[in-house]
């Protein structure tokens, strides 16, 4: 059985939770990451020297980093739609995963922490608004892409959709009034 470590409401942990649910896999969840020091134990550091979650152990193999876990689960359990055997087709999903990690996530996390996690009287609204504009431009780009196809890598849900959709969920649920581009909303 797969073991899965992470705090259920954490952004990157939600990517793995969704993939496990999408695949219908049984797993044992270890709720860590909420309490100070619980990632610094010798047991946790042996699993991930970076002291971060999520991470999984599957048949003795330990995998950390959320997008790497999503790729692993898709490759091992996902079949050809979630993880295409064709390298080019698979790259269509992987590039959106990499884009989410390198472009979308940093801007979204700045917005999330600056707005949602910062008390009202301590917010730097100029920073929040700048991050919101960057996120809106990312979702406009995504909207243009989704005008041509229903999912990021083509006609079916793939591993590439999950990281971006987790970000969208957090974006739409944090209480800010945000643009809702037509094709993004259809996909969402």
PDB file of C-alpha atoms in Angstrom:
ATOM      1  CA  UNK A   1       0.000   0.000   0.000  1.00  0.00           C
ATOM      2  CA  UNK A   2       1.172   3.519  -0.785  1.00  0.00           C
ATOM      3  CA  UNK A   3       2.107   5.708   2.163  1.00  0.00           C
ATOM      4  CA  UNK A   4       1.509   9.425   1.708  1.00  0.00           C
ATOM      5  CA  UNK A   5       2.847  12.230   3.924  1.00  0.00           C
ATOM      6  CA  UNK A   6       1.527  15.776   3.937  1.00  0.00           C
ATOM      7  CA  UNK A   7      -0.873  18.345   5.354  1.00  0.00           C
ATOM      8  CA  UNK A   8      -4.193  17.904   3.548  1.00  0.00           C
ATOM      9  CA  UNK A   9      -4.801  21.611   2.971  1.00  0.00           C
ATOM     10  CA  UNK A  10      -1.330  22.335   1.540  1.00  0.00           C
ATOM     11  CA  UNK A  11      -1.180  23.415  -2.111  1.00  0.00           C
ATOM     12  CA  UNK A  12       1.387  20.879  -3.310  1.00  0.00           C
ATOM     13  CA  UNK A  13      -0.073  18.076  -1.189  1.00  0.00           C
ATOM     14  CA  UNK A  14      -3.442  18.619  -2.903  1.00  0.00           C
ATOM     15  CA  UNK A  15      -1.881  17.741  -6.267  1.00  0.00           C
ATOM     16  CA  UNK A  16      -0.914  14.317  -4.936  1.00  0.00           C
ATOM     17  CA  UNK A  17      -4.244  13.832  -3.144  1.00  0.00           C
ATOM     18  CA  UNK A  18      -6.094  14.488  -6.386  1.00  0.00           C
ATOM     19  CA  UNK A  19      -3.898  12.106  -8.381  1.00  0.00           C
ATOM     20  CA  UNK A  20      -4.344   9.343  -5.817  1.00  0.00           C
ATOM     21  CA  UNK A  21      -8.120   9.879  -5.917  1.00  0.00           C
ATOM     22  CA  UNK A  22      -8.176  10.098  -9.724  1.00  0.00           C
ATOM     23  CA  UNK A  23      -6.433   6.741  -9.905  1.00  0.00           C
ATOM     24  CA  UNK A  24      -8.599   5.182  -7.187  1.00  0.00           C
ATOM     25  CA  UNK A  25      -5.536   4.062  -5.251  1.00  0.00           C
ATOM     26  CA  UNK A  26      -5.636   2.951  -1.641  1.00  0.00           C
ATOM     27  CA  UNK A  27      -3.107   4.688   0.561  1.00  0.00           C
ATOM     28  CA  UNK A  28      -2.213   5.357   4.158  1.00  0.00           C
ATOM     29  CA  UNK A  29      -2.044   9.075   4.941  1.00  0.00           C
ATOM     30  CA  UNK A  30       0.353  10.559   7.496  1.00  0.00           C
ATOM     31  CA  UNK A  31      -0.742  14.075   8.449  1.00  0.00           C
ATOM     32  CA  UNK A  32       2.540  15.960   8.856  1.00  0.00           C
ATOM     33  CA  UNK A  33       3.627  19.491   8.128  1.00  0.00           C
ATOM     34  CA  UNK A  34       1.301  21.413  10.431  1.00  0.00           C
ATOM     35  CA  UNK A  35       3.316  21.295  13.635  1.00  0.00           C
ATOM     36  CA  UNK A  36       6.716  22.927  14.106  1.00  0.00           C
ATOM     37  CA  UNK A  37       9.481  20.369  13.884  1.00  0.00           C
ATOM     38  CA  UNK A  38       7.441  17.424  12.630  1.00  0.00           C
ATOM     39  CA  UNK A  39       9.337  17.485   9.314  1.00  0.00           C
ATOM     40  CA  UNK A  40      12.711  17.678  11.086  1.00  0.00           C
ATOM     41  CA  UNK A  41      12.577  14.271  12.773  1.00  0.00           C
ATOM     42  CA  UNK A  42      15.230  11.702  11.842  1.00  0.00           C
ATOM     43  CA  UNK A  43      12.497   9.539  10.287  1.00  0.00           C
ATOM     44  CA  UNK A  44      11.234  12.352   8.045  1.00  0.00           C
ATOM     45  CA  UNK A  45      14.724  13.504   7.085  1.00  0.00           C
ATOM     46  CA  UNK A  46      15.555   9.936   6.065  1.00  0.00           C
ATOM     47  CA  UNK A  47      12.581  10.057   3.678  1.00  0.00           C
ATOM     48  CA  UNK A  48      13.245  13.562   2.352  1.00  0.00           C
ATOM     49  CA  UNK A  49      16.464  15.391   3.246  1.00  0.00           C
ATOM     50  CA  UNK A  50      14.773  18.672   2.290  1.00  0.00           C
ATOM     51  CA  UNK A  51      12.265  18.241   5.157  1.00  0.00           C
ATOM     52  CA  UNK A  52       9.305  18.985   2.892  1.00  0.00           C
ATOM     53  CA  UNK A  53       6.006  17.371   1.967  1.00  0.00           C
ATOM     54  CA  UNK A  54       4.382  15.860   0.031  1.00  0.00           C
ATOM     55  CA  UNK A  55       6.156  12.585  -0.286  1.00  0.00           C
ATOM     56  CA  UNK A  56       5.088   9.028  -0.910  1.00  0.00           C
ATOM     57  CA  UNK A  57       6.528   5.567  -0.404  1.00  0.00           C
ATOM     58  CA  UNK A  58       5.360   2.961  -2.871  1.00  0.00           C
ATOM     59  CA  UNK A  59       6.715  -0.565  -2.706  1.00  0.00           C
ATOM     60  CA  UNK A  60       9.829   0.709  -0.928  1.00  0.00           C
ATOM     61  CA  UNK A  61      10.498   3.573  -3.356  1.00  0.00           C
ATOM     62  CA  UNK A  62      10.347   7.062  -1.825  1.00  0.00           C
ATOM     63  CA  UNK A  63       9.349   9.940  -4.110  1.00  0.00           C
ATOM     64  CA  UNK A  64       9.186  13.620  -3.126  1.00  0.00           C
ATOM     65  CA  UNK A  65       8.337  16.851  -4.967  1.00  0.00           C
ATOM     66  CA  UNK A  66       4.661  17.135  -5.885  1.00  0.00           C
ATOM     67  CA  UNK A  67       4.968  17.223  -9.668  1.00  0.00           C
ATOM     68  CA  UNK A  68       7.454  14.329  -9.595  1.00  0.00           C
ATOM     69  CA  UNK A  69       4.975  12.338  -7.521  1.00  0.00           C
ATOM     70  CA  UNK A  70       2.162  13.143  -9.966  1.00  0.00           C
ATOM     71  CA  UNK A  71       4.378  12.004 -12.865  1.00  0.00           C
ATOM     72  CA  UNK A  72       5.376   8.827 -11.031  1.00  0.00           C
ATOM     73  CA  UNK A  73       1.802   7.884 -10.128  1.00  0.00           C
ATOM     74  CA  UNK A  74       0.589   8.624 -13.649  1.00  0.00           C
ATOM     75  CA  UNK A  75       3.390   6.527 -15.159  1.00  0.00           C
ATOM     76  CA  UNK A  76       2.964   3.620 -12.794  1.00  0.00           C
ATOM     77  CA  UNK A  77      -0.828   3.498 -12.431  1.00  0.00           C
ATOM     78  CA  UNK A  78      -2.392   5.941 -14.888  1.00  0.00           C
ATOM     79  CA  UNK A  79      -2.645   4.217 -18.202  1.00  0.00           C
ATOM     80  CA  UNK A  80      -2.086   5.917 -21.522  1.00  0.00           C
ATOM     81  CA  UNK A  81      -4.427   8.883 -21.074  1.00  0.00           C
ATOM     82  CA  UNK A  82      -2.869  10.245 -17.892  1.00  0.00           C
ATOM     83  CA  UNK A  83       0.670   9.293 -18.961  1.00  0.00           C
ATOM     84  CA  UNK A  84       1.103   8.930 -22.697  1.00  0.00           C
ATOM     85  CA  UNK A  85       3.673   6.367 -23.883  1.00  0.00           C
ATOM     86  CA  UNK A  86       4.495   8.746 -26.758  1.00  0.00           C
ATOM     87  CA  UNK A  87       7.273  11.142 -25.656  1.00  0.00           C
ATOM     88  CA  UNK A  88       5.914  14.086 -27.663  1.00  0.00           C
ATOM     89  CA  UNK A  89       2.335  13.627 -26.443  1.00  0.00           C
ATOM     90  CA  UNK A  90       3.604  13.236 -22.877  1.00  0.00           C
ATOM     91  CA  UNK A  91       5.600  16.458 -23.271  1.00  0.00           C
ATOM     92  CA  UNK A  92       2.330  18.325 -23.865  1.00  0.00           C
ATOM     93  CA  UNK A  93       1.308  17.482 -20.297  1.00  0.00           C
ATOM     94  CA  UNK A  94       4.774  17.853 -18.795  1.00  0.00           C
ATOM     95  CA  UNK A  95       5.347  21.340 -20.151  1.00  0.00           C
ATOM     96  CA  UNK A  96       2.164  22.571 -18.434  1.00  0.00           C
ATOM     97  CA  UNK A  97       3.359  20.948 -15.208  1.00  0.00           C
ATOM     98  CA  UNK A  98       6.701  22.712 -15.551  1.00  0.00           C
ATOM     99  CA  UNK A  99       4.970  26.005 -16.431  1.00  0.00           C
ATOM    100  CA  UNK A 100       2.800  25.699 -13.322  1.00  0.00           C
ATOM    101  CA  UNK A 101       5.858  25.158 -11.164  1.00  0.00           C
ATOM    102  CA  UNK A 102       8.095  27.832 -12.691  1.00  0.00           C
ATOM    103  CA  UNK A 103       5.638  30.588 -13.662  1.00  0.00           C
ATOM    104  CA  UNK A 104       2.152  30.197 -12.232  1.00  0.00           C
ATOM    105  CA  UNK A 105       2.913  28.883  -8.764  1.00  0.00           C
ATOM    106  CA  UNK A 106       5.427  31.581  -7.712  1.00  0.00           C
ATOM    107  CA  UNK A 107       3.038  34.390  -8.671  1.00  0.00           C
ATOM    108  CA  UNK A 108       0.055  32.639  -7.139  1.00  0.00           C
ATOM    109  CA  UNK A 109       1.897  31.892  -3.881  1.00  0.00           C
ATOM    110  CA  UNK A 110       2.893  35.573  -3.615  1.00  0.00           C
ATOM    111  CA  UNK A 111      -0.761  36.527  -4.113  1.00  0.00           C
ATOM    112  CA  UNK A 112      -2.014  33.865  -1.695  1.00  0.00           C
ATOM    113  CA  UNK A 113       0.385  34.797   1.096  1.00  0.00           C
ATOM    114  CA  UNK A 114       0.067  38.519   0.497  1.00  0.00           C
ATOM    115  CA  UNK A 115      -3.721  38.486   0.513  1.00  0.00           C
ATOM    116  CA  UNK A 116      -5.126  35.374   2.133  1.00  0.00           C
ATOM    117  CA  UNK A 117      -2.481  34.663   4.750  1.00  0.00           C
ATOM    118  CA  UNK A 118      -1.694  38.257   5.735  1.00  0.00           C
ATOM    119  CA  UNK A 119      -3.920  40.145   8.186  1.00  0.00           C
ATOM    120  CA  UNK A 120      -5.852  42.969   6.523  1.00  0.00           C
ATOM    121  CA  UNK A 121      -3.977  45.734   8.350  1.00  0.00           C
ATOM    122  CA  UNK A 122      -0.592  44.265   7.349  1.00  0.00           C
ATOM    123  CA  UNK A 123      -1.303  43.674   3.636  1.00  0.00           C
ATOM    124  CA  UNK A 124       0.831  45.404   1.046  1.00  0.00           C
ATOM    125  CA  UNK A 125      -1.958  45.999  -1.465  1.00  0.00           C
ATOM    126  CA  UNK A 126       0.413  47.217  -4.196  1.00  0.00           C
ATOM    127  CA  UNK A 127       2.203  43.850  -4.002  1.00  0.00           C
ATOM    128  CA  UNK A 128      -1.091  41.961  -3.875  1.00  0.00           C
ATOM    129  CA  UNK A 129      -2.411  43.814  -6.924  1.00  0.00           C
ATOM    130  CA  UNK A 130       0.826  43.225  -8.880  1.00  0.00           C
ATOM    131  CA  UNK A 131       0.693  39.489  -8.111  1.00  0.00           C
ATOM    132  CA  UNK A 132      -3.014  39.430  -9.042  1.00  0.00           C
ATOM    133  CA  UNK A 133      -2.221  41.046 -12.420  1.00  0.00           C
ATOM    134  CA  UNK A 134       0.498  38.468 -13.088  1.00  0.00           C
ATOM    135  CA  UNK A 135      -1.881  35.618 -12.183  1.00  0.00           C
ATOM    136  CA  UNK A 136      -4.593  37.088 -14.418  1.00  0.00           C
ATOM    137  CA  UNK A 137      -2.149  37.209 -17.338  1.00  0.00           C
ATOM    138  CA  UNK A 138      -1.235  33.547 -16.718  1.00  0.00           C
ATOM    139  CA  UNK A 139      -4.906  32.589 -16.799  1.00  0.00           C
ATOM    140  CA  UNK A 140      -5.450  34.619 -19.986  1.00  0.00           C
ATOM    141  CA  UNK A 141      -2.656  32.603 -21.598  1.00  0.00           C
ATOM    142  CA  UNK A 142      -4.266  29.406 -20.330  1.00  0.00           C
ATOM    143  CA  UNK A 143      -7.631  30.583 -21.682  1.00  0.00           C
ATOM    144  CA  UNK A 144      -6.189  31.123 -25.174  1.00  0.00           C
ATOM    145  CA  UNK A 145      -4.722  27.610 -25.077  1.00  0.00           C
ATOM    146  CA  UNK A 146      -7.979  26.040 -23.903  1.00  0.00           C
ATOM    147  CA  UNK A 147      -9.941  27.658 -26.753  1.00  0.00           C
ATOM    148  CA  UNK A 148      -8.473  24.955 -28.998  1.00  0.00           C
ATOM    149  CA  UNK A 149      -8.952  21.885 -26.818  1.00  0.00           C
ATOM    150  CA  UNK A 150     -10.812  20.812 -23.673  1.00  0.00           C
ATOM    151  CA  UNK A 151      -7.743  19.812 -21.615  1.00  0.00           C
ATOM    152  CA  UNK A 152      -4.175  21.053 -21.423  1.00  0.00           C
ATOM    153  CA  UNK A 153      -2.602  18.186 -23.361  1.00  0.00           C
ATOM    154  CA  UNK A 154      -5.493  17.477 -25.718  1.00  0.00           C
ATOM    155  CA  UNK A 155      -8.879  15.795 -25.566  1.00  0.00           C
ATOM    156  CA  UNK A 156      -8.495  13.989 -22.226  1.00  0.00           C
ATOM    157  CA  UNK A 157      -7.506  14.743 -18.656  1.00  0.00           C
ATOM    158  CA  UNK A 158      -3.778  14.163 -18.224  1.00  0.00           C
ATOM    159  CA  UNK A 159      -1.266  14.526 -15.442  1.00  0.00           C
ATOM    160  CA  UNK A 160      -0.636  18.048 -16.781  1.00  0.00           C
ATOM    161  CA  UNK A 161      -4.090  19.263 -15.805  1.00  0.00           C
ATOM    162  CA  UNK A 162      -3.814  18.446 -12.118  1.00  0.00           C
ATOM    163  CA  UNK A 163      -1.138  20.904 -10.922  1.00  0.00           C
ATOM    164  CA  UNK A 164      -2.677  23.816 -12.842  1.00  0.00           C
ATOM    165  CA  UNK A 165      -6.201  22.985 -11.707  1.00  0.00           C
ATOM    166  CA  UNK A 166      -5.134  22.824  -8.051  1.00  0.00           C
ATOM    167  CA  UNK A 167      -3.821  26.359  -8.435  1.00  0.00           C
ATOM    168  CA  UNK A 168      -7.106  27.461 -10.007  1.00  0.00           C
ATOM    169  CA  UNK A 169      -9.086  25.950  -7.171  1.00  0.00           C
ATOM    170  CA  UNK A 170      -7.032  27.856  -4.612  1.00  0.00           C
ATOM    171  CA  UNK A 171      -7.207  31.034  -6.736  1.00  0.00           C
ATOM    172  CA  UNK A 172     -10.999  30.985  -7.064  1.00  0.00           C
ATOM    173  CA  UNK A 173     -11.639  30.011  -3.428  1.00  0.00           C
ATOM    174  CA  UNK A 174      -9.501  32.543  -1.534  1.00  0.00           C
ATOM    175  CA  UNK A 175     -12.056  35.331  -1.565  1.00  0.00           C
ATOM    176  CA  UNK A 176     -10.612  37.750  -4.114  1.00  0.00           C
ATOM    177  CA  UNK A 177     -12.745  38.953  -6.983  1.00  0.00           C
ATOM    178  CA  UNK A 178     -10.882  37.631 -10.021  1.00  0.00           C
ATOM    179  CA  UNK A 179     -11.430  37.371 -13.743  1.00  0.00           C
ATOM    180  CA  UNK A 180     -13.063  34.155 -14.868  1.00  0.00           C
ATOM    181  CA  UNK A 181     -11.941  33.535 -18.442  1.00  0.00           C
ATOM    182  CA  UNK A 182     -14.524  31.557 -20.415  1.00  0.00           C
ATOM    183  CA  UNK A 183     -12.454  28.565 -21.524  1.00  0.00           C
ATOM    184  CA  UNK A 184     -10.592  28.319 -18.229  1.00  0.00           C
ATOM    185  CA  UNK A 185     -13.950  28.172 -16.448  1.00  0.00           C
ATOM    186  CA  UNK A 186     -15.230  25.450 -18.813  1.00  0.00           C
ATOM    187  CA  UNK A 187     -12.088  23.423 -18.108  1.00  0.00           C
ATOM    188  CA  UNK A 188     -12.243  24.181 -14.367  1.00  0.00           C
TER     189      UNK A 188
END
